[in-house]
Amino acid sequence: MISIATWNINSVRLRLPIVERFLKEEAPDVLCLQEIKCQAEQFPAKALAELGYVHQAVHGQKGYHGVATVSRVPITQIARHDWQANGEARHVGVEIGGPGKGMILENVYVPAGGDEPDRTVNPKFGQKLDFLERMTRWADAVDRPTLIVGDFNIAPLESDVWSHKQLVKVVSHTPIECEALQRFKDAHGWADIGREHIRDPQRYYSWWSYRAKDWQANDRGRRLDHMWASADLAAQSTRHWLREDARGWEKPSDHIPLITAFDL
DNA sequence: ATGGTGGGTAGCCCA
């Protein structure tokens, strides 16, 4: 049995207390963080090691983005892809279970893409689409049991958002992005673990805006965070759950943690 | 139709 979690933490230094709370309460074997918003040398390595997460792969950047994978079981960092070709720290890949064995775990933070879903007026939206296209070409060549997790910044299904009609022109849920994500999905035949366990059209959100007066009352959520796996690996996932309560913790991230357990 | 909040940084960018 191995459990793996993913969480866009929106500054790991500011939110170290809730990361520690999550690790103590949920105790996943591996935690993938996105938006750590710090350089590797500023990462709270010691605090997390003291909780048992002594194996760490950090791809940091000053002020923005940044991802980190911390683990209680040995991991080996094997890749840091730059699918935007602009130097931003949005990926770290590790191997779990020894060289050539076990699984590959890819931790990714897809660009948000700005406000306007049109690359001719909004370069950031173009960068998001380009990132997805490069990631798709990479996925074509994936030939080992792989789990890719993180903040994809896309809610592909109608049931992944609080209102399909009101969000269909809003970046994160536009057809052009959902189609790009579908091409990525088809490139390797990824299984959407989240939706295998919490099936469409059940409510499933992982993010609620800070801008809402009361995130819980309005419940205007979106499923932006995902855990997708190679088919054989997905078949070994026994449980998948969310810590929605973490959105209500003190000084919360706007995202919640997702956890999947595998029987390997 | 608009602006709402939050983090990091440095005299705004990003989400």
Coordinates of C-alpha atoms (C1' of nucleotides) in Angstrom, one line a residue:
Chain A
M1 CA 0.0 0.0 0.0
I2 CA 1.2 3.5 -0.8
S3 CA -0.7 6.8 -0.5
I4 CA 0.1 9.8 -2.6
A5 CA -1.3 13.4 -2.1
T6 CA -1.2 16.5 -4.2
W7 CA -1.9 20.1 -3.0
N8 CA -1.4 23.5 -4.5
I9 CA -0.2 25.2 -1.3
N10 CA 0.1 28.9 -2.5
S11 CA 3.3 29.6 -0.5
V12 CA 4.8 26.7 1.5
R13 CA 6.6 29.1 3.9
L14 CA 3.4 31.0 4.8
R15 CA 1.4 27.8 5.1
L16 CA 3.9 25.5 6.8
P17 CA 1.5 25.1 9.8
I18 CA -1.3 23.6 7.7
V19 CA 1.1 21.5 5.7
E20 CA 2.3 20.0 9.0
R21 CA -1.3 19.6 10.2
F22 CA -2.2 17.7 6.9
L23 CA 0.9 15.4 7.2
K24 CA 0.1 14.6 10.8
E25 CA -3.6 13.9 10.2
E26 CA -3.5 12.2 6.9
A27 CA 0.1 10.9 6.8
P28 CA 0.4 10.2 3.1
D29 CA 3.6 8.4 2.0
V30 CA 4.2 11.1 -0.6
L31 CA 3.1 14.7 -0.9
C32 CA 3.3 16.7 -4.1
L33 CA 3.2 20.5 -3.6
Q34 CA 2.6 23.2 -6.2
E35 CA 3.1 26.9 -5.9
I36 CA 5.7 26.7 -3.2
K37 CA 6.7 30.3 -4.2
C38 CA 10.2 30.0 -3.0
Q39 CA 13.7 29.0 -4.0
A40 CA 15.0 25.5 -3.1
E41 CA 17.2 26.9 -0.3
Q42 CA 14.2 28.6 1.3
F43 CA 12.1 25.4 1.3
P44 CA 11.2 24.2 4.8
A45 CA 13.2 21.0 4.3
K46 CA 14.1 20.5 8.0
A47 CA 10.5 20.9 9.3
L48 CA 9.2 18.4 6.8
A49 CA 12.0 16.0 7.4
E50 CA 11.2 16.1 11.2
L51 CA 7.8 14.7 10.3
G52 CA 9.4 11.8 8.4
Y53 CA 9.4 13.3 4.9
V54 CA 13.2 13.1 4.6
H55 CA 13.2 12.4 0.9
Q56 CA 12.7 15.6 -1.1
A57 CA 12.8 16.8 -4.6
V58 CA 12.4 20.6 -4.9
H59 CA 12.2 22.6 -8.1
G60 CA 12.0 26.1 -6.8
Q61 CA 11.9 29.6 -8.1
K62 CA 12.1 33.1 -6.5
G63 CA 8.6 34.4 -5.7
Y64 CA 6.5 32.5 -8.2
H65 CA 5.4 28.9 -9.1
G66 CA 7.7 26.2 -7.8
V67 CA 7.0 22.5 -7.1
A68 CA 8.2 20.0 -4.5
T69 CA 7.7 16.3 -3.8
V70 CA 8.4 15.1 -0.3
S71 CA 8.3 11.5 0.8
R72 CA 8.6 9.0 3.6
V73 CA 9.7 6.3 1.2
P74 CA 12.8 6.7 -1.0
I75 CA 12.4 8.7 -4.2
T76 CA 14.9 9.6 -6.9
Q77 CA 14.6 12.8 -8.8
I78 CA 14.7 12.0 -12.5
A79 CA 13.4 15.0 -14.4
R80 CA 12.6 18.7 -14.4
H81 CA 10.7 19.5 -17.6
D82 CA 10.3 23.0 -18.8
W83 CA 7.2 22.6 -21.0
Q84 CA 6.9 26.3 -21.5
A85 CA 10.6 26.8 -22.4
N86 CA 10.7 30.0 -20.3
G87 CA 12.6 28.8 -17.2
E88 CA 9.6 28.7 -14.9
A89 CA 9.6 25.9 -12.2
R90 CA 6.5 23.9 -12.9
H91 CA 7.6 20.3 -12.9
V92 CA 9.5 17.7 -11.0
G93 CA 9.6 14.0 -11.7
V94 CA 10.7 11.3 -9.3
E95 CA 10.9 7.5 -9.3
I96 CA 9.5 5.6 -6.4
G97 CA 10.6 2.0 -5.6
G98 CA 14.0 1.9 -7.0
P99 CA 15.6 2.4 -10.5
G100 CA 13.5 0.8 -13.2
K101 CA 10.9 -0.5 -10.8
G102 CA 7.8 0.8 -9.1
M103 CA 6.2 4.0 -10.5
I104 CA 7.2 7.4 -12.0
L105 CA 5.5 10.3 -10.2
E106 CA 5.2 13.5 -12.1
N107 CA 4.3 16.7 -10.2
V108 CA 3.1 19.5 -12.5
Y109 CA 1.8 23.0 -12.2
V110 CA 0.1 24.0 -15.5
P111 CA 0.1 27.8 -16.1
A112 CA -3.2 29.5 -15.2
G113 CA -3.4 31.3 -18.5
G114 CA -4.5 34.8 -17.6
D115 CA -8.0 36.2 -17.9
E116 CA -8.8 36.3 -21.7
P117 CA -9.2 33.0 -23.5
D118 CA -7.6 34.2 -26.7
R119 CA -4.0 33.9 -27.5
T120 CA -4.0 36.8 -29.9
V121 CA -4.7 39.3 -27.1
N122 CA -3.4 37.3 -24.1
P123 CA 0.0 35.7 -24.5
K124 CA -0.4 33.9 -21.2
F125 CA -3.3 31.9 -22.6
G126 CA -1.1 30.9 -25.6
Q127 CA 1.7 29.8 -23.2
K128 CA -0.8 27.6 -21.4
L129 CA -1.9 25.9 -24.6
D130 CA 1.7 25.6 -25.7
F131 CA 2.6 24.0 -22.4
L132 CA -0.2 21.5 -22.8
E133 CA 0.9 20.7 -26.3
R134 CA 4.5 20.1 -25.2
M135 CA 3.3 18.0 -22.3
T136 CA 1.2 16.0 -24.8
R137 CA 4.3 15.3 -27.0
W138 CA 6.1 14.1 -23.9
A139 CA 3.2 11.9 -22.9
D140 CA 3.4 10.1 -26.3
A141 CA 6.7 8.6 -25.2
V142 CA 5.7 7.6 -21.6
D143 CA 6.3 3.8 -21.4
R144 CA 6.4 3.1 -17.7
P145 CA 3.7 3.0 -15.0
T146 CA 3.3 6.7 -14.4
L147 CA 1.2 8.9 -12.1
I148 CA 0.9 12.6 -13.1
V149 CA -0.6 14.9 -10.4
G150 CA -0.9 18.5 -9.7
D151 CA -2.7 21.7 -10.5
F152 CA -3.8 21.4 -14.1
N153 CA -5.7 24.7 -14.0
I154 CA -8.4 23.1 -16.1
A155 CA -11.8 21.8 -15.1
P156 CA -12.7 19.6 -18.1
L157 CA -16.1 18.2 -17.2
E158 CA -19.4 20.1 -16.8
S159 CA -19.7 18.6 -13.3
D160 CA -16.1 19.9 -12.5
V161 CA -17.5 23.5 -12.1
W162 CA -20.3 25.1 -10.2
S163 CA -21.9 26.4 -13.4
H164 CA -20.9 25.2 -16.8
K165 CA -23.0 27.9 -18.4
Q166 CA -21.5 30.7 -16.4
L167 CA -17.9 29.4 -16.8
V168 CA -17.7 28.2 -20.4
K169 CA -16.0 31.4 -21.4
V170 CA -13.9 31.7 -18.3
V171 CA -10.3 30.5 -18.5
S172 CA -10.0 27.0 -16.8
H173 CA -13.2 25.7 -18.4
T174 CA -13.2 26.9 -22.1
P175 CA -13.6 24.3 -24.8
I176 CA -10.2 25.1 -26.3
E177 CA -8.4 24.2 -23.1
C178 CA -10.6 21.2 -22.4
E179 CA -9.8 19.9 -25.9
A180 CA -6.1 20.5 -25.4
L181 CA -6.3 18.6 -22.1
Q182 CA -8.2 15.8 -23.8
R183 CA -5.4 15.5 -26.4
F184 CA -3.0 15.1 -23.6
K185 CA -5.2 12.5 -22.0
D186 CA -5.4 10.5 -25.3
A187 CA -1.7 10.7 -25.9
H188 CA -1.0 8.1 -23.2
G189 CA -4.5 6.9 -22.4
W190 CA -4.4 8.4 -18.9
A191 CA -7.0 7.3 -16.4
D192 CA -8.6 10.1 -14.4
I193 CA -8.3 8.6 -11.0
G194 CA -10.4 11.3 -9.4
R195 CA -13.3 10.6 -11.7
E196 CA -12.9 6.8 -11.4
H197 CA -13.7 7.1 -7.7
I198 CA -16.0 10.1 -7.6
R199 CA -17.8 9.6 -10.9
D200 CA -19.3 12.2 -13.2
P201 CA -21.7 13.9 -12.6
Q202 CA -21.1 13.9 -8.8
R203 CA -19.9 17.1 -7.3
Y204 CA -16.1 17.3 -7.2
Y205 CA -14.3 20.5 -6.6
S206 CA -10.7 21.2 -5.5
W207 CA -10.5 25.0 -5.6
W208 CA -12.6 27.9 -4.4
S209 CA -11.7 31.5 -5.1
Y210 CA -10.5 33.7 -2.2
R211 CA -12.7 36.4 -3.7
A212 CA -16.0 34.8 -2.6
K213 CA -17.5 36.2 0.6
D214 CA -18.1 32.7 1.9
W215 CA -16.6 29.9 -0.1
Q216 CA -18.7 27.3 1.6
A217 CA -22.1 29.1 1.4
N218 CA -21.8 29.9 -2.3
D219 CA -19.8 26.7 -3.2
R220 CA -18.6 28.1 -6.4
G221 CA -15.8 25.5 -6.8
R222 CA -13.9 24.1 -9.7
R223 CA -11.9 20.8 -10.1
L224 CA -8.5 22.2 -11.1
D225 CA -6.4 19.6 -9.4
H226 CA -6.0 16.1 -10.8
M227 CA -4.3 12.7 -10.4
W228 CA -4.1 10.8 -13.7
A229 CA -2.4 7.5 -14.1
S230 CA -1.3 4.9 -16.6
A231 CA -4.1 2.4 -17.0
D232 CA -2.5 -0.5 -15.2
L233 CA -1.5 1.8 -12.3
A234 CA -5.0 3.3 -12.1
A235 CA -6.4 -0.2 -11.8
Q236 CA -4.4 -0.6 -8.6
S237 CA -5.9 2.6 -7.0
T238 CA -8.0 1.4 -4.1
R239 CA -9.2 4.7 -2.7
H240 CA -9.3 8.4 -3.6
W241 CA -10.5 11.2 -1.3
L242 CA -10.4 14.9 -0.7
R243 CA -9.7 17.0 2.4
E244 CA -12.3 19.6 1.7
D245 CA -12.1 20.7 5.3
A246 CA -8.6 22.1 4.6
R247 CA -10.2 25.0 2.7
G248 CA -11.6 26.1 6.0
W249 CA -8.4 25.9 8.0
E250 CA -6.6 29.0 9.3
K251 CA -4.9 30.9 6.5
P252 CA -6.0 28.3 3.9
S253 CA -4.7 27.7 0.4
D254 CA -7.5 28.3 -2.2
H255 CA -6.9 24.6 -3.2
I256 CA -7.5 21.5 -1.1
P257 CA -5.4 18.3 -0.9
L258 CA -6.3 15.2 -3.0
I259 CA -5.2 11.7 -1.9
T260 CA -5.0 8.4 -3.7
A261 CA -4.1 5.0 -2.1
F262 CA -2.6 2.3 -4.3
D263 CA -2.4 -1.4 -3.6
L264 CA 1.0 -2.2 -5.3
Chain B
dA1 C1' -20.8 44.6 -15.9
dT2 C1' -17.6 44.8 -12.4
dG3 C1' -14.6 43.8 -8.8
dG4 C1' -13.9 41.1 -5.4
dT5 C1' -8.9 38.5 -2.2
dG6 C1' -4.3 36.7 -1.5
dG7 C1' 1.1 36.0 -1.9
dG8 C1' 5.7 37.7 -3.0
dT9 C1' 8.2 41.3 -4.3
dA10 C1' 10.0 45.9 -4.6
dG11 C1' 8.2 50.2 -6.4
dC12 C1' 3.7 45.5 -9.6
dC13 C1' 3.3 40.6 -11.1
dC14 C1' 0.8 36.5 -10.7
dA15 C1' -3.1 33.6 -9.3

